[in-house]
PDB file of C-alpha atoms in Angstrom:
ATOM      1  CA  MET O  18     -56.682  47.704 -29.663  1.00 57.00           C
ATOM      2  CA  GLU O  19     -52.961  47.337 -29.114  1.00 60.00           C
ATOM      3  CA  ALA O  20     -50.906  46.415 -32.180  1.00 66.00           C
ATOM      4  CA  THR O  21     -49.151  43.125 -31.371  1.00 66.00           C
ATOM      5  CA  ASN O  22     -48.045  39.921 -33.077  1.00 69.00           C
ATOM      6  CA  HIS O  23     -46.744  41.793 -36.118  1.00 76.00           C
ATOM      7  CA  ILE O  24     -47.129  39.699 -39.262  1.00 79.00           C
ATOM      8  CA  THR O  25     -45.690  40.500 -42.687  1.00 83.00           C
ATOM      9  CA  TYR O  26     -48.443  41.770 -44.983  1.00 79.00           C
ATOM     10  CA  ASP O  27     -49.335  39.311 -47.759  1.00 84.00           C
ATOM     11  CA  ILE O  28     -51.530  40.720 -50.529  1.00 86.00           C
ATOM     12  CA  ASP O  29     -52.788  37.264 -51.615  1.00 87.00           C
ATOM     13  CA  LYS O  30     -53.895  36.440 -48.071  1.00 86.00           C
ATOM     14  CA  SER O  31     -55.399  39.910 -47.793  1.00 83.00           C
ATOM     15  CA  VAL O  32     -57.532  39.351 -50.891  1.00 87.00           C
ATOM     16  CA  GLN O  33     -58.591  35.950 -49.540  1.00 87.00           C
ATOM     17  CA  ARG O  34     -59.712  37.522 -46.275  1.00 81.00           C
ATOM     18  CA  MET O  35     -61.738  40.113 -48.202  1.00 82.00           C
ATOM     19  CA  ASP O  36     -63.440  37.358 -50.215  1.00 85.00           C
ATOM     20  CA  ASP O  37     -64.197  35.317 -47.085  1.00 82.00           C
ATOM     21  CA  ILE O  38     -65.863  38.320 -45.451  1.00 80.00           C
ATOM     22  CA  LEU O  39     -67.744  39.574 -48.521  1.00 81.00           C
ATOM     23  CA  ASN O  40     -68.949  36.102 -49.566  1.00 83.00           C
ATOM     24  CA  ALA O  41     -70.332  35.214 -46.136  1.00 76.00           C
ATOM     25  CA  GLY O  42     -74.046  34.437 -46.343  1.00 72.00           C
ATOM     26  CA  SER O  43     -76.593  36.809 -44.826  1.00 71.00           C
ATOM     27  CA  GLY O  44     -77.919  33.832 -42.875  1.00 67.00           C
ATOM     28  CA  ASN O  45     -74.863  34.149 -40.643  1.00 81.00           C
ATOM     29  CA  PHE O  46     -76.463  37.248 -39.123  1.00 87.00           C
ATOM     30  CA  SER O  47     -79.178  36.080 -36.750  1.00 89.00           C
ATOM     31  CA  ASP O  48     -81.555  37.558 -34.192  1.00 90.00           C
ATOM     32  CA  SER O  49     -80.815  37.035 -30.519  1.00 91.00           C
ATOM     33  CA  ASP O  50     -83.085  37.607 -27.515  1.00 91.00           C
ATOM     34  CA  SER O  51     -80.086  38.589 -25.407  1.00 92.00           C
ATOM     35  CA  ILE O  52     -76.618  40.005 -25.973  1.00 91.00           C
ATOM     36  CA  PRO O  53     -74.337  37.031 -26.805  1.00 90.00           C
ATOM     37  CA  GLN O  54     -70.931  36.418 -25.312  1.00 89.00           C
ATOM     38  CA  ARG O  55     -68.023  37.844 -27.285  1.00 87.00           C
ATOM     39  CA  SER O  56     -66.661  34.318 -27.666  1.00 87.00           C
ATOM     40  CA  SER O  57     -69.635  33.389 -29.861  1.00 90.00           C
ATOM     41  CA  LEU O  58     -68.591  35.901 -32.514  1.00 88.00           C
ATOM     42  CA  THR O  59     -66.511  35.002 -35.558  1.00 85.00           C
ATOM     43  CA  TYR O  60     -65.324  37.120 -38.482  1.00 82.00           C
ATOM     44  CA  THR O  61     -68.270  35.936 -40.609  1.00 84.00           C
ATOM     45  CA  ASN O  62     -71.273  36.000 -38.247  1.00 88.00           C
ATOM     46  CA  GLY O  63     -73.179  38.604 -36.237  1.00 90.00           C
ATOM     47  CA  TYR O  64     -76.223  39.072 -34.011  1.00 92.00           C
ATOM     48  CA  TYR O  65     -79.151  41.471 -34.114  1.00 94.00           C
ATOM     49  CA  VAL O  66     -80.082  42.458 -30.563  1.00 96.00           C
ATOM     50  CA  ASN O  67     -82.185  45.107 -28.847  1.00 96.00           C
ATOM     51  CA  ILE O  68     -80.092  47.387 -26.645  1.00 97.00           C
ATOM     52  CA  THR O  69     -80.101  50.682 -24.811  1.00 98.00           C
ATOM     53  CA  ALA O  70     -77.132  52.882 -25.694  1.00 98.00           C
ATOM     54  CA  LEU O  71     -75.937  55.495 -23.187  1.00 98.00           C
ATOM     55  CA  PHE O  72     -73.330  58.068 -24.261  1.00 98.00           C
ATOM     56  CA  ILE O  73     -71.533  60.793 -22.321  1.00 98.00           C
ATOM     57  CA  ASP O  74     -68.949  63.209 -23.694  1.00 95.00           C
ATOM     58  CA  ILE O  75     -67.203  66.446 -22.740  1.00 93.00           C
ATOM     59  CA  VAL O  76     -68.618  69.636 -24.252  1.00 91.00           C
ATOM     60  CA  GLY O  77     -66.005  71.810 -25.965  1.00 78.00           C
ATOM     61  CA  SER O  78     -63.119  69.466 -25.277  1.00 68.00           C
ATOM     62  CA  SER O  79     -61.148  70.830 -28.242  1.00 67.00           C
ATOM     63  CA  ASP O  80     -61.010  74.239 -26.544  1.00 67.00           C
ATOM     64  CA  MET O  81     -59.368  72.734 -23.462  1.00 65.00           C
ATOM     65  CA  THR O  82     -56.091  72.321 -25.328  1.00 62.00           C
ATOM     66  CA  ASP O  83     -55.730  76.131 -25.281  1.00 58.00           C
ATOM     67  CA  GLU O  84     -56.036  76.279 -21.481  1.00 62.00           C
ATOM     68  CA  HIS O  85     -53.968  73.342 -20.238  1.00 58.00           C
ATOM     69  CA  LYS O  86     -50.789  71.505 -21.079  1.00 67.00           C
ATOM     70  CA  ARG O  87     -51.147  67.924 -22.183  1.00 75.00           C
ATOM     71  CA  PRO O  88     -50.216  66.232 -18.864  1.00 85.00           C
ATOM     72  CA  THR O  89     -52.987  68.220 -17.149  1.00 84.00           C
ATOM     73  CA  LEU O  90     -55.468  67.348 -19.869  1.00 86.00           C
ATOM     74  CA  ALA O  91     -54.469  63.702 -19.526  1.00 87.00           C
ATOM     75  CA  LYS O  92     -55.319  63.794 -15.818  1.00 90.00           C
ATOM     76  CA  ILE O  93     -58.693  65.431 -16.466  1.00 90.00           C
ATOM     77  CA  TYR O  94     -59.551  62.894 -19.176  1.00 90.00           C
ATOM     78  CA  ARG O  95     -58.390  59.990 -17.045  1.00 92.00           C
ATOM     79  CA  CYS O  96     -60.606  61.048 -14.131  1.00 94.00           C
ATOM     80  CA  PHE O  97     -63.581  61.518 -16.439  1.00 95.00           C
ATOM     81  CA  ILE O  98     -63.154  58.220 -18.292  1.00 94.00           C
ATOM     82  CA  SER O  99     -62.245  56.208 -15.189  1.00 95.00           C
ATOM     83  CA  GLU O 100     -65.311  57.161 -13.181  1.00 96.00           C
ATOM     84  CA  CYS O 101     -67.823  57.170 -16.029  1.00 96.00           C
ATOM     85  CA  THR O 102     -66.645  53.650 -16.805  1.00 96.00           C
ATOM     86  CA  ALA O 103     -66.909  52.665 -13.132  1.00 96.00           C
ATOM     87  CA  LEU O 104     -70.509  53.881 -12.927  1.00 96.00           C
ATOM     88  CA  MET O 105     -71.621  52.072 -16.066  1.00 97.00           C
ATOM     89  CA  ASN O 106     -69.769  48.917 -15.115  1.00 96.00           C
ATOM     90  CA  SER O 107     -71.511  48.829 -11.712  1.00 95.00           C
ATOM     91  CA  GLN O 108     -74.685  47.504 -13.363  1.00 94.00           C
ATOM     92  CA  THR O 109     -74.966  43.873 -14.449  1.00 95.00           C
ATOM     93  CA  ILE O 110     -77.136  44.890 -17.408  1.00 96.00           C
ATOM     94  CA  CYS O 111     -74.150  46.797 -18.834  1.00 96.00           C
ATOM     95  CA  LYS O 112     -72.606  44.420 -21.365  1.00 95.00           C
ATOM     96  CA  GLU O 113     -70.089  46.575 -23.240  1.00 94.00           C
ATOM     97  CA  ILE O 114     -68.247  49.837 -22.532  1.00 95.00           C
ATOM     98  CA  ASN O 115     -66.487  51.760 -25.275  1.00 93.00           C
ATOM     99  CA  ILE O 116     -64.109  54.717 -25.083  1.00 92.00           C
ATOM    100  CA  ASN O 117     -63.721  57.014 -28.081  1.00 89.00           C
ATOM    101  CA  GLY O 118     -61.563  60.038 -27.278  1.00 84.00           C
ATOM    102  CA  ASP O 119     -63.461  62.030 -24.659  1.00 88.00           C
ATOM    103  CA  CYS O 120     -66.633  59.956 -25.105  1.00 93.00           C
ATOM    104  CA  VAL O 121     -67.622  56.968 -22.974  1.00 96.00           C
ATOM    105  CA  TRP O 122     -70.594  54.878 -24.008  1.00 96.00           C
ATOM    106  CA  GLY O 123     -72.201  51.703 -22.801  1.00 96.00           C
ATOM    107  CA  VAL O 124     -74.366  48.962 -24.274  1.00 97.00           C
ATOM    108  CA  PHE O 125     -77.098  47.825 -21.893  1.00 97.00           C
ATOM    109  CA  GLU O 126     -79.365  44.798 -22.041  1.00 97.00           C
ATOM    110  CA  THR O 127     -82.832  46.144 -21.257  1.00 97.00           C
ATOM    111  CA  PRO O 128     -85.594  43.590 -21.965  1.00 96.00           C
ATOM    112  CA  TYR O 129     -87.874  45.101 -19.293  1.00 96.00           C
ATOM    113  CA  LYS O 130     -89.137  48.635 -18.759  1.00 96.00           C
ATOM    114  CA  SER O 131     -87.558  48.661 -15.308  1.00 97.00           C
ATOM    115  CA  ASP O 132     -84.182  48.165 -17.006  1.00 98.00           C
ATOM    116  CA  ILE O 133     -84.705  51.401 -18.959  1.00 98.00           C
ATOM    117  CA  ASP O 134     -85.263  53.177 -15.643  1.00 98.00           C
ATOM    118  CA  THR O 135     -82.029  51.647 -14.356  1.00 98.00           C
ATOM    119  CA  VAL O 136     -80.038  53.064 -17.277  1.00 98.00           C
ATOM    120  CA  PHE O 137     -81.796  56.404 -16.762  1.00 98.00           C
ATOM    121  CA  SER O 138     -80.637  56.350 -13.131  1.00 97.00           C
ATOM    122  CA  ILE O 139     -77.071  55.778 -14.345  1.00 97.00           C
ATOM    123  CA  ALA O 140     -77.403  58.876 -16.525  1.00 98.00           C
ATOM    124  CA  ALA O 141     -78.511  60.845 -13.446  1.00 98.00           C
ATOM    125  CA  ARG O 142     -75.577  59.519 -11.457  1.00 97.00           C
ATOM    126  CA  LEU O 143     -73.189  60.457 -14.273  1.00 97.00           C
ATOM    127  CA  ASN O 144     -74.505  64.015 -14.118  1.00 97.00           C
ATOM    128  CA  SER O 145     -73.945  64.150 -10.344  1.00 96.00           C
ATOM    129  CA  LEU O 146     -70.502  62.612 -10.808  1.00 96.00           C
ATOM    130  CA  ILE O 147     -69.449  65.525 -13.021  1.00 96.00           C
ATOM    131  CA  LYS O 148     -70.423  67.932 -10.235  1.00 96.00           C
ATOM    132  CA  ILE O 149     -68.060  66.101  -7.865  1.00 95.00           C
ATOM    133  CA  LEU O 150     -65.297  65.968 -10.481  1.00 95.00           C
ATOM    134  CA  ASN O 151     -65.622  69.703 -11.087  1.00 95.00           C
ATOM    135  CA  TYR O 152     -65.171  70.338  -7.371  1.00 96.00           C
ATOM    136  CA  LYS O 153     -61.907  68.380  -7.527  1.00 94.00           C
ATOM    137  CA  LEU O 154     -60.822  70.275 -10.653  1.00 92.00           C
ATOM    138  CA  ARG O 155     -61.527  73.646  -9.023  1.00 93.00           C
ATOM    139  CA  LYS O 156     -59.391  72.710  -6.036  1.00 92.00           C
ATOM    140  CA  LYS O 157     -56.480  71.968  -8.382  1.00 90.00           C
ATOM    141  CA  GLY O 158     -56.978  75.200 -10.317  1.00 88.00           C
ATOM    142  CA  TYR O 159     -58.021  73.310 -13.463  1.00 87.00           C
ATOM    143  CA  SER O 160     -60.844  74.192 -15.830  1.00 84.00           C
ATOM    144  CA  GLN O 161     -64.199  72.676 -15.028  1.00 89.00           C
ATOM    145  CA  ILE O 162     -65.980  70.549 -17.611  1.00 92.00           C
ATOM    146  CA  SER O 163     -69.536  70.274 -18.843  1.00 94.00           C
ATOM    147  CA  VAL O 164     -70.989  67.212 -20.524  1.00 96.00           C
ATOM    148  CA  GLY O 165     -73.719  65.970 -22.804  1.00 97.00           C
ATOM    149  CA  ILE O 166     -75.519  62.695 -22.103  1.00 98.00           C
ATOM    150  CA  GLY O 167     -77.727  60.842 -24.597  1.00 98.00           C
ATOM    151  CA  MET O 168     -79.844  57.686 -24.518  1.00 98.00           C
ATOM    152  CA  ASP O 169     -81.740  55.649 -27.094  1.00 98.00           C
ATOM    153  CA  TYR O 170     -83.190  52.156 -27.416  1.00 98.00           C
ATOM    154  CA  GLY O 171     -83.385  49.988 -30.511  1.00 97.00           C
ATOM    155  CA  ARG O 172     -81.974  47.195 -32.633  1.00 96.00           C
ATOM    156  CA  ALA O 173     -78.250  46.913 -33.250  1.00 96.00           C
ATOM    157  CA  LEU O 174     -75.989  44.519 -35.105  1.00 94.00           C
ATOM    158  CA  MET O 175     -73.148  43.105 -33.028  1.00 93.00           C
ATOM    159  CA  VAL O 176     -70.161  41.948 -35.087  1.00 91.00           C
ATOM    160  CA  LYS O 177     -66.517  41.066 -34.577  1.00 88.00           C
ATOM    161  CA  ALA O 178     -64.074  43.086 -36.633  1.00 84.00           C
ATOM    162  CA  GLY O 179     -60.306  43.071 -36.936  1.00 76.00           C
ATOM    163  CA  TYR O 180     -57.494  41.090 -38.511  1.00 65.00           C
ATOM    164  CA  SER O 181     -58.158  37.347 -38.491  1.00 67.00           C
ATOM    165  CA  GLY O 182     -55.278  35.339 -37.076  1.00 66.00           C
ATOM    166  CA  SER O 183     -53.515  38.331 -35.538  1.00 60.00           C
ATOM    167  CA  GLY O 184     -55.334  38.606 -32.218  1.00 61.00           C
ATOM    168  CA  LEU O 185     -56.312  42.156 -33.211  1.00 61.00           C
ATOM    169  CA  ASN O 186     -60.083  42.454 -33.019  1.00 70.00           C
ATOM    170  CA  ASP O 187     -62.932  44.217 -31.301  1.00 84.00           C
ATOM    171  CA  VAL O 188     -66.725  44.153 -31.146  1.00 89.00           C
ATOM    172  CA  ILE O 189     -68.443  46.703 -33.360  1.00 89.00           C
ATOM    173  CA  TRP O 190     -72.010  47.877 -32.736  1.00 94.00           C
ATOM    174  CA  MET O 191     -73.909  49.016 -35.822  1.00 92.00           C
ATOM    175  CA  GLY O 192     -77.379  50.463 -36.178  1.00 92.00           C
ATOM    176  CA  ASP O 193     -79.612  53.495 -35.828  1.00 95.00           C
ATOM    177  CA  VAL O 194     -79.766  53.185 -32.031  1.00 96.00           C
ATOM    178  CA  VAL O 195     -76.015  53.779 -31.710  1.00 95.00           C
ATOM    179  CA  ASN O 196     -75.985  56.577 -34.264  1.00 95.00           C
ATOM    180  CA  SER O 197     -78.993  58.256 -32.660  1.00 96.00           C
ATOM    181  CA  ALA O 198     -77.626  58.103 -29.101  1.00 97.00           C
ATOM    182  CA  CYS O 199     -74.312  59.504 -30.322  1.00 96.00           C
ATOM    183  CA  HIS O 200     -76.052  62.261 -32.287  1.00 96.00           C
ATOM    184  CA  ILE O 201     -78.216  63.503 -29.421  1.00 96.00           C
ATOM    185  CA  THR O 202     -75.242  63.351 -27.057  1.00 96.00           C
ATOM    186  CA  ASN O 203     -73.477  65.781 -29.388  1.00 94.00           C
ATOM    187  CA  LYS O 204     -76.474  68.116 -28.995  1.00 95.00           C
ATOM    188  CA  ALA O 205     -76.985  67.682 -25.229  1.00 97.00           C
ATOM    189  CA  GLY O 206     -75.535  70.354 -22.961  1.00 94.00           C
ATOM    190  CA  ARG O 207     -75.027  72.697 -25.906  1.00 93.00           C
ATOM    191  CA  ASP O 208     -76.904  75.691 -27.343  1.00 92.00           C
ATOM    192  CA  GLY O 209     -79.366  75.850 -24.476  1.00 92.00           C
ATOM    193  CA  LYS O 210     -80.105  72.121 -24.368  1.00 95.00           C
ATOM    194  CA  LYS O 211     -80.191  70.390 -20.972  1.00 97.00           C
ATOM    195  CA  THR O 212     -77.446  67.948 -19.986  1.00 97.00           C
ATOM    196  CA  LEU O 213     -79.479  64.777 -20.620  1.00 98.00           C
ATOM    197  CA  VAL O 214     -81.399  64.142 -23.843  1.00 98.00           C
ATOM    198  CA  VAL O 215     -83.334  60.911 -24.499  1.00 98.00           C
ATOM    199  CA  SER O 216     -85.321  59.598 -27.440  1.00 98.00           C
ATOM    200  CA  SER O 217     -89.116  59.310 -27.527  1.00 97.00           C
ATOM    201  CA  CYS O 218     -88.702  55.538 -27.259  1.00 97.00           C
ATOM    202  CA  ILE O 219     -86.739  55.870 -24.015  1.00 98.00           C
ATOM    203  CA  TYR O 220     -89.230  58.403 -22.637  1.00 98.00           C
ATOM    204  CA  SER O 221     -92.257  56.201 -23.342  1.00 98.00           C
ATOM    205  CA  ASN O 222     -90.665  53.312 -21.418  1.00 98.00           C
ATOM    206  CA  LEU O 223     -89.737  55.321 -18.304  1.00 98.00           C
ATOM    207  CA  ASN O 224     -91.861  55.222 -15.180  1.00 98.00           C
ATOM    208  CA  GLU O 225     -94.083  58.204 -14.417  1.00 98.00           C
ATOM    209  CA  HIS O 226     -91.678  59.675 -11.872  1.00 98.00           C
ATOM    210  CA  ASN O 227     -88.788  59.740 -14.333  1.00 98.00           C
ATOM    211  CA  GLN O 228     -90.953  61.088 -17.146  1.00 98.00           C
ATOM    212  CA  LYS O 229     -91.855  64.086 -14.975  1.00 98.00           C
ATOM    213  CA  LEU O 230     -88.147  64.961 -14.740  1.00 98.00           C
ATOM    214  CA  LEU O 231     -88.004  65.644 -18.486  1.00 98.00           C
ATOM    215  CA  ASN O 232     -89.427  68.202 -20.899  1.00 98.00           C
ATOM    216  CA  THR O 233     -89.893  68.041 -24.634  1.00 97.00           C
ATOM    217  CA  THR O 234     -87.291  69.527 -26.955  1.00 97.00           C
ATOM    218  CA  THR O 235     -86.680  69.474 -30.696  1.00 95.00           C
ATOM    219  CA  ILE O 236     -83.473  68.475 -32.440  1.00 92.00           C
ATOM    220  CA  ASP O 237     -83.356  68.483 -36.227  1.00 92.00           C
ATOM    221  CA  TRP O 238     -87.177  68.581 -36.393  1.00 94.00           C
ATOM    222  CA  THR O 239     -87.472  65.478 -34.194  1.00 95.00           C
ATOM    223  CA  THR O 240     -89.014  65.417 -30.703  1.00 97.00           C
ATOM    224  CA  TYR O 241     -86.769  64.372 -27.831  1.00 97.00           C
ATOM    225  CA  TYR O 242     -86.901  64.831 -24.053  1.00 98.00           C
ATOM    226  CA  GLU O 243     -84.367  66.689 -21.948  1.00 98.00           C
ATOM    227  CA  GLY O 244     -83.551  67.410 -18.319  1.00 97.00           C
ATOM    228  CA  ASN O 245     -80.817  68.234 -15.832  1.00 97.00           C
ATOM    229  CA  VAL O 246     -81.435  65.059 -13.884  1.00 97.00           C
ATOM    230  CA  ILE O 247     -79.292  64.321 -10.821  1.00 96.00           C
ATOM    231  CA  ASN O 248     -78.929  61.584  -8.204  1.00 96.00           C
ATOM    232  CA  THR O 249     -80.122  62.952  -4.857  1.00 96.00           C
ATOM    233  CA  ALA O 250     -77.919  60.661  -2.743  1.00 96.00           C
ATOM    234  CA  MET O 251     -74.792  61.741  -4.638  1.00 95.00           C
ATOM    235  CA  ASP O 252     -75.808  65.389  -4.365  1.00 95.00           C
ATOM    236  CA  GLU O 253     -76.254  64.979  -0.607  1.00 95.00           C
ATOM    237  CA  TRP O 254     -72.769  63.464  -0.455  1.00 95.00           C
ATOM    238  CA  TYR O 255     -71.493  66.472  -2.407  1.00 94.00           C
ATOM    239  CA  ASP O 256     -73.085  68.924   0.026  1.00 93.00           C
ATOM    240  CA  GLU O 257     -71.499  67.123   2.958  1.00 93.00           C
ATOM    241  CA  HIS O 258     -68.004  66.508   1.583  1.00 93.00           C
ATOM    242  CA  CYS O 259     -67.329  69.129  -1.083  1.00 89.00           C
ATOM    243  CA  LYS O 260     -67.026  72.372   0.862  1.00 80.00           C
TER     244      LYS O 260
END
């Protein structure tokens, strides 16, 4: 969030804000069958919702600083973030997109099994997108990138956080589903793992065709499913245009 509307810090008002937040009743956090609008959030309420979280990040991004100057890195990151965001945002079930450094992740509303397959197809398209991006990077003489992609489904708490009265705020997603998707993304595409790793919950809700694209793997003594899944239409476009 951009720092704007600078207000002199007042310790008494600060303590009052802390008390208002900490004294808010637990009843202000309610279950919701769908992801609410941001406008329904206040600094004292929150909603429990079921979501699918999809993460993608660049493997070994810290090493890239040794190979390229910062303006070049900025261009690589901008391409990556721009088009990962565009792909996620193309689906109406995508309700939130977050950017953390070299990681892009989306919150998807998936009440039906077919919605899980839709998010899975986005993961496949993201993988094919990186192939196209790497072609562009090679042509410029830049280092190619590899990525890890992770997916999980579960319950999350959606809250508004920031500085009340300042206009500085954002939506925060809390819960095991977010932590899990982030964790497996940090394992995907590394140490022999395939590019895409999904939880057992995601796997069990995929259609038979998509399940056959994945194999079992173990991360921290837990069973997950992995695969180098691609989008055939995008790969055909690559074969025709990236020569």
